[in-house]
Coordinates of C-alpha atoms and ligand atoms in Angstrom, one line a residue:
M22 CA 0.0 0.0 0.0
E23 CA 1.6 3.2 -1.1
T24 CA 0.4 5.4 1.7
M25 CA 3.7 7.0 2.7
F26 CA 4.1 10.4 1.2
I27 CA 7.8 11.1 1.3
D28 CA 9.8 13.7 -0.7
G29 CA 6.8 14.2 -3.0
K30 CA 6.4 10.5 -3.9
W31 CA 4.0 7.8 -2.7
I32 CA 5.8 4.7 -1.5
A33 CA 4.8 1.5 0.4
A34 CA 6.4 0.3 3.6
Q35 CA 9.7 -1.3 3.0
S36 CA 8.5 -4.4 4.9
G37 CA 5.5 -4.7 2.6
E38 CA 3.3 -4.9 5.7
T39 CA -0.1 -3.2 6.0
I40 CA -2.7 -2.3 8.6
D41 CA -6.4 -2.8 8.1
V42 CA -8.6 0.3 8.1
V43 CA -11.9 -0.3 9.9
A44 CA -15.1 1.7 9.8
P45 CA -16.3 2.4 13.4
A46 CA -19.9 2.5 12.1
D47 CA -20.0 -1.2 11.2
G48 CA -16.7 -2.7 12.2
Q49 CA -15.9 -3.6 8.6
V50 CA -12.4 -3.4 7.0
F51 CA -12.7 -1.1 4.0
D52 CA -9.1 -0.1 3.2
R53 CA -5.5 -0.7 4.2
I54 CA -2.5 1.5 5.0
G55 CA 1.2 0.8 5.0
R56 CA 2.9 -0.1 8.3
G57 CA 5.8 2.4 8.3
G58 CA 8.5 2.3 10.9
M59 CA 12.0 3.5 11.7
Y60 CA 13.1 3.1 8.1
E61 CA 10.4 5.3 6.6
I62 CA 10.6 7.8 9.4
D63 CA 14.3 8.2 8.7
L64 CA 13.6 8.7 4.9
A65 CA 10.9 11.3 5.8
V66 CA 13.1 13.3 8.2
R67 CA 15.9 13.3 5.6
A68 CA 13.5 14.5 2.9
A69 CA 12.3 17.3 5.2
R70 CA 15.9 18.3 6.0
K71 CA 16.6 18.4 2.3
A72 CA 13.5 20.6 1.6
R73 CA 14.7 23.0 4.3
S74 CA 17.9 23.6 2.4
G75 CA 16.2 23.5 -1.0
A76 CA 13.4 25.3 -2.7
W77 CA 11.1 25.3 0.3
G78 CA 13.7 26.8 2.6
R79 CA 14.5 29.6 0.2
M80 CA 10.9 30.4 -0.7
S81 CA 9.7 33.9 0.4
A82 CA 7.1 34.1 3.1
T83 CA 4.7 35.6 0.6
E84 CA 5.0 32.6 -1.7
R85 CA 4.6 30.2 1.2
G86 CA 1.5 32.0 2.2
R87 CA 0.1 31.8 -1.3
I88 CA 0.6 28.1 -1.5
L89 CA -1.1 27.6 1.9
T90 CA -4.0 29.7 0.8
K91 CA -4.3 27.6 -2.4
I92 CA -4.3 24.5 -0.2
G93 CA -7.2 25.9 1.7
V94 CA -9.1 26.5 -1.5
G95 CA -8.2 23.0 -2.7
V96 CA -9.5 21.5 0.5
L97 CA -12.9 23.3 0.2
D98 CA -13.2 22.4 -3.5
A99 CA -12.7 18.7 -2.6
I100 CA -15.2 18.7 0.3
D101 CA -17.7 16.4 -1.4
L102 CA -15.0 13.7 -1.7
F103 CA -13.2 14.6 1.5
A104 CA -16.1 14.6 4.0
P105 CA -17.3 11.1 3.2
I106 CA -13.8 9.7 3.6
E107 CA -13.5 11.4 7.0
A108 CA -17.0 10.2 8.0
R109 CA -16.3 6.6 7.1
D110 CA -12.9 6.6 8.7
T111 CA -14.0 8.2 12.0
G112 CA -17.7 7.2 12.1
K113 CA -18.8 10.8 12.8
P114 CA -22.0 12.2 11.4
M115 CA -21.7 13.6 7.8
T116 CA -22.5 17.2 8.9
T117 CA -19.7 17.1 11.5
A118 CA -17.3 15.6 9.0
R119 CA -18.1 18.4 6.6
N120 CA -17.6 20.9 9.3
D121 CA -14.2 19.4 10.1
I122 CA -13.1 19.8 6.4
V123 CA -14.2 23.4 6.5
V124 CA -12.1 24.0 9.6
L125 CA -9.1 22.3 7.9
A126 CA -9.5 24.7 5.1
R127 CA -9.9 27.6 7.5
Y128 CA -6.5 26.8 9.1
F129 CA -4.8 27.1 5.8
E130 CA -6.7 30.3 5.0
F131 CA -5.7 31.8 8.4
Y132 CA -2.1 30.8 8.4
G133 CA -1.7 31.4 4.6
A134 CA -2.7 35.0 5.2
A135 CA -0.4 35.3 8.2
A136 CA 2.7 33.8 6.7
D137 CA 4.2 37.1 5.5
K138 CA 3.0 39.1 8.5
V139 CA 5.3 37.7 11.1
H140 CA 7.9 40.4 11.4
G141 CA 11.0 40.6 13.5
E142 CA 11.8 43.5 15.8
V143 CA 14.3 46.3 16.2
I144 CA 15.5 46.5 19.8
P145 CA 16.9 49.8 21.1
F146 CA 20.3 49.2 22.6
L147 CA 23.5 51.0 23.4
D148 CA 24.8 53.9 21.4
G149 CA 26.6 52.7 18.3
Y150 CA 24.7 49.4 18.1
A151 CA 21.7 48.2 16.0
V152 CA 19.9 45.1 17.2
Q153 CA 17.5 43.1 15.1
L154 CA 15.4 40.2 16.3
L155 CA 14.8 37.7 13.5
R156 CA 12.2 35.0 13.6
D157 CA 13.4 31.8 12.1
P158 CA 11.8 28.4 11.4
L159 CA 12.7 25.7 13.8
G160 CA 13.7 23.3 11.0
V161 CA 12.2 19.8 10.8
T162 CA 8.9 19.6 12.8
A163 CA 7.3 16.3 13.9
H164 CA 3.5 16.0 14.2
I165 CA 1.7 13.2 16.0
I166 CA -2.1 13.6 15.8
P167 CA -5.0 11.5 17.3
W168 CA -8.0 9.9 15.7
N169 CA -10.8 12.1 17.1
Y170 CA -10.6 15.1 14.7
P171 CA -8.0 13.9 12.1
A172 CA -8.8 16.6 9.5
Q173 CA -9.0 19.5 11.9
M174 CA -5.8 18.3 13.7
L175 CA -4.0 18.2 10.3
G176 CA -4.8 21.9 9.8
R177 CA -4.1 22.9 13.4
T178 CA -0.7 21.4 13.5
L179 CA 0.6 21.6 9.9
A180 CA -0.6 25.1 8.7
P181 CA 1.4 27.2 11.3
A182 CA 4.4 25.0 10.9
L183 CA 4.5 25.4 7.1
A184 CA 3.6 29.1 7.3
M185 CA 6.8 29.6 9.3
G186 CA 8.8 27.6 6.7
N187 CA 9.4 24.5 8.7
A188 CA 9.4 21.1 6.9
A189 CA 7.0 18.7 8.5
V190 CA 6.8 15.0 9.1
L191 CA 3.3 13.8 10.1
K192 CA 2.3 10.5 11.7
P193 CA -1.5 10.3 11.7
A194 CA -3.3 7.9 14.0
E195 CA -3.3 4.4 12.6
D196 CA -7.1 4.4 13.0
T197 CA -7.6 7.5 10.9
S198 CA -4.9 8.1 8.3
L199 CA -7.1 8.5 5.2
S200 CA -7.8 12.3 5.4
A201 CA -4.0 12.9 5.7
L202 CA -3.5 11.0 2.5
K203 CA -6.2 12.9 0.7
F204 CA -4.7 16.1 2.1
A205 CA -1.3 15.4 0.7
E206 CA -2.7 15.1 -2.8
I207 CA -4.3 18.5 -2.5
A208 CA -1.2 20.1 -1.0
M209 CA 0.9 18.7 -3.8
A210 CA -1.5 20.0 -6.4
A211 CA -1.4 23.4 -4.8
G212 CA 2.4 23.5 -5.4
L213 CA 3.8 22.6 -2.0
P214 CA 7.4 21.5 -2.8
A215 CA 8.6 18.0 -2.4
G216 CA 9.7 17.3 1.2
A217 CA 8.0 20.2 2.8
L218 CA 5.3 17.8 4.0
N219 CA 6.0 14.1 4.6
I220 CA 3.5 11.5 5.9
V221 CA 4.4 8.2 7.4
T222 CA 1.5 5.9 8.2
G223 CA 1.9 3.2 10.9
Y224 CA 1.5 2.3 14.5
G225 CA 2.2 4.8 17.2
H226 CA 4.7 2.6 19.1
E227 CA 6.6 2.0 15.9
A228 CA 6.4 5.0 13.5
G229 CA 5.4 7.5 16.2
A230 CA 8.1 6.4 18.6
A231 CA 10.7 6.5 15.8
L232 CA 9.7 10.0 14.8
T233 CA 9.7 11.6 18.2
A234 CA 13.1 9.9 19.1
H235 CA 14.7 10.9 15.8
P236 CA 17.9 12.9 16.5
D237 CA 17.4 15.2 13.5
I238 CA 14.0 16.7 14.3
N239 CA 13.9 20.2 15.9
F240 CA 10.4 20.2 17.3
A241 CA 7.5 17.8 18.1
T242 CA 3.9 18.4 18.7
F243 CA 1.6 15.7 20.1
T244 CA -2.1 15.4 20.9
G245 CA -3.4 12.4 22.6
S246 CA -3.2 10.5 25.9
N247 CA -1.2 11.5 29.0
E248 CA 0.5 8.2 28.9
V249 CA 1.9 8.6 25.4
G250 CA 2.4 12.3 25.8
T251 CA 4.8 11.6 28.7
M252 CA 6.7 9.2 26.4
V253 CA 6.9 11.8 23.7
Q254 CA 8.3 14.3 26.2
R255 CA 10.9 11.8 27.3
A256 CA 11.9 10.9 23.7
T257 CA 12.3 14.5 22.7
A258 CA 14.1 15.4 25.9
A259 CA 16.8 12.9 25.0
N260 CA 17.7 15.1 22.0
V261 CA 16.9 18.4 23.7
V262 CA 14.0 18.9 21.3
K263 CA 11.2 21.2 22.2
C264 CA 7.7 19.6 22.4
V265 CA 4.2 20.9 22.6
L266 CA 1.7 18.5 24.3
E267 CA -2.1 18.6 24.3
L268 CA -3.3 15.8 26.5
G269 CA -7.0 16.2 27.1
G270 CA -9.1 17.4 29.9
K271 CA -12.0 17.1 32.3
S272 CA -13.5 20.5 31.5
P273 CA -16.1 22.0 33.8
Q274 CA -19.3 23.7 32.9
I275 CA -19.9 25.9 36.0
V276 CA -23.6 26.9 36.2
F277 CA -24.8 29.4 38.8
A278 CA -28.5 29.6 39.8
D279 CA -28.9 32.9 37.8
A280 CA -27.6 31.5 34.5
D281 CA -29.6 31.9 31.3
L282 CA -30.6 28.3 31.0
D283 CA -32.4 28.6 27.7
R284 CA -29.1 29.5 26.2
A285 CA -26.9 27.2 28.4
V286 CA -28.7 23.9 28.3
P287 CA -28.4 23.0 24.6
I288 CA -24.8 24.2 24.5
I289 CA -23.9 22.1 27.6
V290 CA -25.5 19.0 26.0
K291 CA -23.7 19.5 22.7
A292 CA -20.4 20.1 24.4
I293 CA -20.4 16.5 25.7
I294 CA -22.3 14.7 22.9
Q295 CA -20.4 16.2 20.0
N296 CA -18.1 13.7 18.4
A297 CA -19.5 11.1 20.8
G298 CA -17.6 12.8 23.6
Q299 CA -14.3 12.1 22.0
T300 CA -13.1 15.7 22.2
C301 CA -10.2 16.8 24.4
T302 CA -12.3 19.9 25.2
A303 CA -15.5 18.0 25.9
G304 CA -17.4 19.7 28.8
S305 CA -17.5 16.5 30.8
R306 CA -18.3 17.9 34.3
L307 CA -21.5 19.8 35.0
L308 CA -21.0 21.9 38.2
I309 CA -24.3 23.4 39.4
E310 CA -25.0 25.8 42.3
R311 CA -26.8 23.6 44.8
K312 CA -30.0 25.8 45.1
A313 CA -30.6 25.3 41.3
Y314 CA -29.3 21.8 41.1
D315 CA -32.7 20.0 40.6
E316 CA -33.9 22.5 38.0
V317 CA -30.7 22.6 36.0
V318 CA -30.2 18.8 36.1
G319 CA -33.8 18.3 35.1
R320 CA -33.5 20.6 32.1
V321 CA -30.2 19.1 31.0
A322 CA -31.6 15.6 31.4
E323 CA -34.6 16.4 29.3
A324 CA -32.4 17.7 26.4
F325 CA -29.8 14.9 27.0
S326 CA -32.4 12.2 26.7
K327 CA -33.3 13.5 23.2
T328 CA -29.8 12.9 21.8
R329 CA -29.6 10.2 19.1
V330 CA -26.7 8.1 18.0
G331 CA -26.3 6.8 14.5
T332 CA -24.2 6.1 11.4
P333 CA -22.5 8.9 9.5
E334 CA -25.3 8.7 6.9
M335 CA -28.1 9.0 9.5
D336 CA -26.4 12.2 10.5
L337 CA -27.7 12.4 14.1
D338 CA -26.2 14.0 17.2
C339 CA -23.2 11.7 17.3
G340 CA -21.8 8.5 15.8
P341 CA -20.0 5.5 17.2
V342 CA -16.8 5.7 19.2
M343 CA -13.5 5.0 17.5
N344 CA -12.6 1.4 18.1
P345 CA -13.4 -1.6 20.4
A346 CA -10.9 -0.4 23.0
Q347 CA -12.6 3.0 23.2
L348 CA -16.0 1.3 23.5
A349 CA -14.7 -0.9 26.3
R350 CA -13.2 2.1 28.0
V351 CA -16.4 4.1 27.8
Q352 CA -18.6 1.2 28.8
G353 CA -16.2 0.5 31.7
F354 CA -16.8 4.0 33.1
I355 CA -20.6 3.7 32.7
D356 CA -20.6 0.2 34.4
A357 CA -18.4 1.4 37.2
A358 CA -20.5 4.5 37.9
K359 CA -23.7 2.3 37.9
S360 CA -22.1 -0.3 40.3
D361 CA -21.0 2.6 42.5
G362 CA -24.7 3.4 42.8
I363 CA -24.5 6.8 41.1
P364 CA -27.9 7.7 39.7
V365 CA -28.4 7.7 35.9
L366 CA -30.3 11.0 35.2
A367 CA -30.7 10.5 31.4
E368 CA -29.6 8.3 28.5
G369 CA -29.5 9.1 24.8
K370 CA -30.9 6.7 22.3
L371 CA -29.2 4.5 19.8
A372 CA -31.0 4.7 16.4
A373 CA -32.9 1.7 15.2
G374 CA -31.2 -0.4 12.6
L375 CA -27.6 0.3 13.5
P376 CA -25.1 -2.2 11.9
S377 CA -24.3 -4.9 14.5
G378 CA -20.5 -4.6 14.2
G379 CA -20.4 -0.9 15.1
Y380 CA -18.9 0.6 18.2
Y381 CA -21.9 2.5 19.7
A382 CA -22.0 3.8 23.2
T383 CA -25.1 5.1 24.9
P384 CA -24.8 8.8 26.0
T385 CA -25.3 8.8 29.8
L386 CA -25.8 11.6 32.3
F387 CA -24.9 10.7 35.9
G388 CA -25.5 12.8 39.1
P389 CA -24.9 13.7 41.7
V390 CA -21.4 12.2 41.4
P391 CA -19.3 12.0 44.5
R392 CA -16.2 14.2 44.3
N393 CA -13.8 11.4 44.9
N394 CA -15.3 9.1 42.2
K395 CA -13.2 8.4 39.1
L396 CA -15.9 9.9 37.0
A397 CA -15.0 13.2 38.7
R398 CA -11.3 12.9 37.9
D399 CA -10.6 10.8 34.8
E400 CA -11.1 11.6 31.2
V401 CA -13.7 9.2 29.8
F402 CA -13.4 10.4 26.2
G403 CA -17.0 9.3 25.5
P404 CA -20.5 10.7 25.8
V405 CA -20.7 10.6 29.6
L406 CA -21.6 13.7 31.6
A407 CA -21.1 13.9 35.4
A408 CA -23.1 16.4 37.4
F409 CA -22.0 17.8 40.8
P410 CA -23.7 20.3 43.1
F411 CA -21.6 23.1 44.6
A412 CA -22.3 25.5 47.5
D413 CA -21.0 28.9 46.5
E414 CA -18.4 30.7 44.3
A415 CA -15.4 29.5 46.3
D416 CA -16.6 25.9 46.3
A417 CA -17.3 26.1 42.5
I418 CA -13.7 27.2 41.9
A419 CA -12.3 24.6 44.2
L420 CA -14.3 21.9 42.4
A421 CA -13.5 23.2 39.0
N422 CA -9.8 23.1 39.8
G423 CA -9.9 19.8 41.6
T424 CA -8.6 17.6 38.8
D425 CA -5.2 17.1 37.3
Y426 CA -6.4 18.7 34.1
G427 CA -6.8 22.3 33.0
L428 CA -7.8 22.6 29.4
L429 CA -11.1 24.4 29.1
A430 CA -13.9 25.7 31.3
A431 CA -17.1 27.6 31.0
V432 CA -18.9 29.9 33.4
W433 CA -22.6 30.5 33.2
T434 CA -24.0 33.4 35.2
E435 CA -25.8 36.7 34.6
N436 CA -23.7 38.3 37.4
A437 CA -21.0 40.2 35.5
G438 CA -18.6 40.5 38.5
R439 CA -18.8 36.8 39.3
L440 CA -18.5 35.8 35.7
T441 CA -15.1 37.5 35.5
R442 CA -13.9 36.5 39.0
V443 CA -14.6 32.8 38.4
A444 CA -13.2 32.9 34.8
K445 CA -9.9 34.4 36.2
A446 CA -9.7 31.8 39.0
V447 CA -10.3 28.7 37.0
Q448 CA -7.1 26.9 35.8
A449 CA -7.6 26.4 32.1
G450 CA -6.1 27.5 28.8
Q451 CA -9.4 28.8 27.5
V452 CA -12.4 29.9 29.6
F453 CA -15.8 30.5 27.9
M454 CA -18.2 33.0 29.5
N455 CA -21.8 32.3 28.8
C456 CA -20.8 30.3 25.7
Y457 CA -18.7 27.2 24.9
G458 CA -16.5 26.7 21.9
A459 CA -15.1 23.2 22.4
G460 CA -11.6 24.4 21.6
G461 CA -12.7 27.6 19.9
G462 CA -12.0 29.0 16.5
V463 CA -8.7 28.8 14.6
E464 CA -8.0 32.4 15.8
L465 CA -8.0 31.6 19.5
P466 CA -4.8 30.5 21.2
F467 CA -5.4 27.1 22.7
G468 CA -3.6 24.6 25.0
G469 CA -3.6 23.3 28.5
T470 CA -2.3 23.9 32.0
K471 CA -1.4 21.2 34.5
R472 CA -1.6 17.7 33.0
S473 CA -3.5 18.9 30.0
G474 CA -0.1 19.7 28.6
H475 CA 1.9 22.7 27.6
G476 CA 2.5 25.0 24.7
R477 CA 0.0 26.8 22.6
E478 CA -1.6 26.0 19.3
K479 CA -4.1 28.0 17.1
G480 CA -4.1 31.8 16.6
L481 CA -1.0 33.8 16.0
L482 CA 0.7 32.3 19.1
A483 CA 1.2 29.0 17.2
L484 CA 3.5 30.9 14.8
E485 CA 5.7 31.7 17.8
E486 CA 5.6 28.2 19.1
M487 CA 6.7 26.9 15.7
S488 CA 9.6 29.3 15.2
S489 CA 12.6 30.6 17.1
T490 CA 14.3 34.0 17.4
K491 CA 17.8 35.0 16.6
T492 CA 19.2 38.3 18.0
L493 CA 21.6 40.1 15.7
V494 CA 23.8 42.7 17.5
H495 CA 25.6 45.0 15.1
Y496 CA 28.2 47.5 16.3
H497 CA 28.4 50.2 13.7
G498 CA 30.2 52.9 15.8
Ligands
LIG13 P1 -2.7 7.7 22.0 O1 -2.1 6.3 22.1 O2 -2.1 8.7 22.9 O3 -2.6 8.2 20.5 C1 -2.4 9.5 20.0 C2 -1.4 9.5 18.9 O4 -0.1 9.1 19.4 C3 -1.7 8.5 17.8 O5 -1.3 9.0 16.5 C4 -0.9 7.3 18.1 O6 -0.6 6.5 17.0 C5 0.4 8.0 18.6 N1 1.3 7.1 19.5 C6 0.9 6.0 20.2 N2 2.0 5.6 20.8 C7 3.1 6.4 20.5 C8 4.4 6.4 20.9 N3 5.0 5.5 21.7 N4 5.2 7.4 20.4 C9 4.7 8.4 19.6 N5 3.4 8.4 19.2 C10 2.6 7.4 19.6 O7 -4.2 7.7 22.3 P2 -5.2 6.4 22.0 O8 -4.6 5.2 22.4 O9 -5.6 6.5 20.6 O10 -6.4 6.8 22.9 C11 -6.3 6.5 24.3 C12 -6.9 7.6 25.2 O11 -6.2 8.8 24.9 C13 -8.3 8.0 24.8 O12 -9.2 7.1 25.5 C14 -8.4 9.4 25.3 O13 -8.6 9.4 26.7 C15 -7.0 9.9 25.1 N6 -7.0 10.7 23.8 C16 -7.0 12.1 24.0 C17 -7.0 12.9 22.8 C18 -7.0 14.3 22.9 O14 -7.4 15.0 22.0 N7 -6.4 14.9 24.0 C19 -7.0 12.3 21.6 C20 -7.0 10.9 21.4 C21 -7.0 10.2 22.6 P3 -1.6 5.2 16.8 O15 -3.0 5.6 17.1 O16 -1.3 4.9 15.4 O17 -1.1 4.2 17.8
LIG14 MG1 -3.0 4.2 20.8

């Protein structure tokens, strides 16, 4: 299977081995990808290094931006082909898959337009000196992305790297590599020079581990589990390579009694149901001021029980989860909460006529959840929402900050002072006030605190993360 895109050419794994591609909606194998490893990673890193010293490295920022913008247009033009591939590969509803492709295009639009607007600085210094701060690419960047939003992640991680003139090596998740392959075709057609983007398909513990441990990369970015993120940080540390980690969350929706519930309730439900809860920024904890607990939980339960799970073609509120391991994980959380005696407040419904081999989890709302329960602390990465009452503002903040994670949070109240106080006190990379963006737009800097990771992606800050400065000090007398 020629699914490795290296130095502008499609090649198969040297071993000749492949990995089956399975559709989460029905459990059927429908494609194969090559099983790349150390050998292909090394070829890809060499190709990227060569691109840095060749046409790509010499290209003006304006020309790079033009190519990125063209890639964005190419992605949108291909949406009717692209979205069904993404929907089949991930199981997500067709509307969500289409939206993901639009966001992928949007990343290239945004960073394409930004490429020639990253200016250096002139720094006032001693008499007789002129000091310039240049902003340089890092060199060869490594990108490991997960299976939950493959197309969006491609855009999020690659567009700023390429805008800054880095040459990239991407290892998509083995479960969802197809959008990356489609993307490479579009990028090539838009004029991206050979070697500027290289893709190696394969397993994380083989190709992924080889990439992050490669001595000739200059940067790595990883989105996924805490366990593997820690391994990536260790691997890059061995070569003193900078890494950005985005490791998920347990994001709180903090609802005070005076909140506008007509606005809040549908957003709260969507924030956990969307993508079957497999969203690092899923609003997975519902924190409610005790005096309004029954009312809020009642309204959320009513909306939650209307959610429907189906195939991509049914295009309902969410699809299956990614794979049998993820289904077992989600089901494990649900079973454990039930056996701990935590009340089920609402369940979504699986559509009639689902294929028997698919990986469908039933959306479940639990509450009140004891604060020491694992549902209060651990990321489920599935459509499971846990409700908790809190006493007052201080208690809400303590509860919100009471996990190892700190990725997103939302505060819902009509009291303007409290809205700002709580938003400032919550430990998170993004806080939404009377709204929720599940990660927000491409313009909004994004990333975690605590065990949600470090470094920032999205927005103009990503251009800083994916570049370095050089200070030129010139004595002119
Ligand atoms: P994972 O193992 O952390 O996978 C994320 C990415 O890392 C994939 O591309 C994976 O490749 C790759 N990878 C795996 N082992 C690697 C290694 N040793 N070195 C370098 N890269 C490696 O996540 P998962 O197993 O798919 O999911 C497990 C749990 O992680 C989920 O249940 C969820 O809690 C969490 N998760 C979080 C996010 C997020 O957005 N924060 C995303 C996905 C999963 P392969 O998939 O090909 O092995
Ligand atoms: Mg894995």
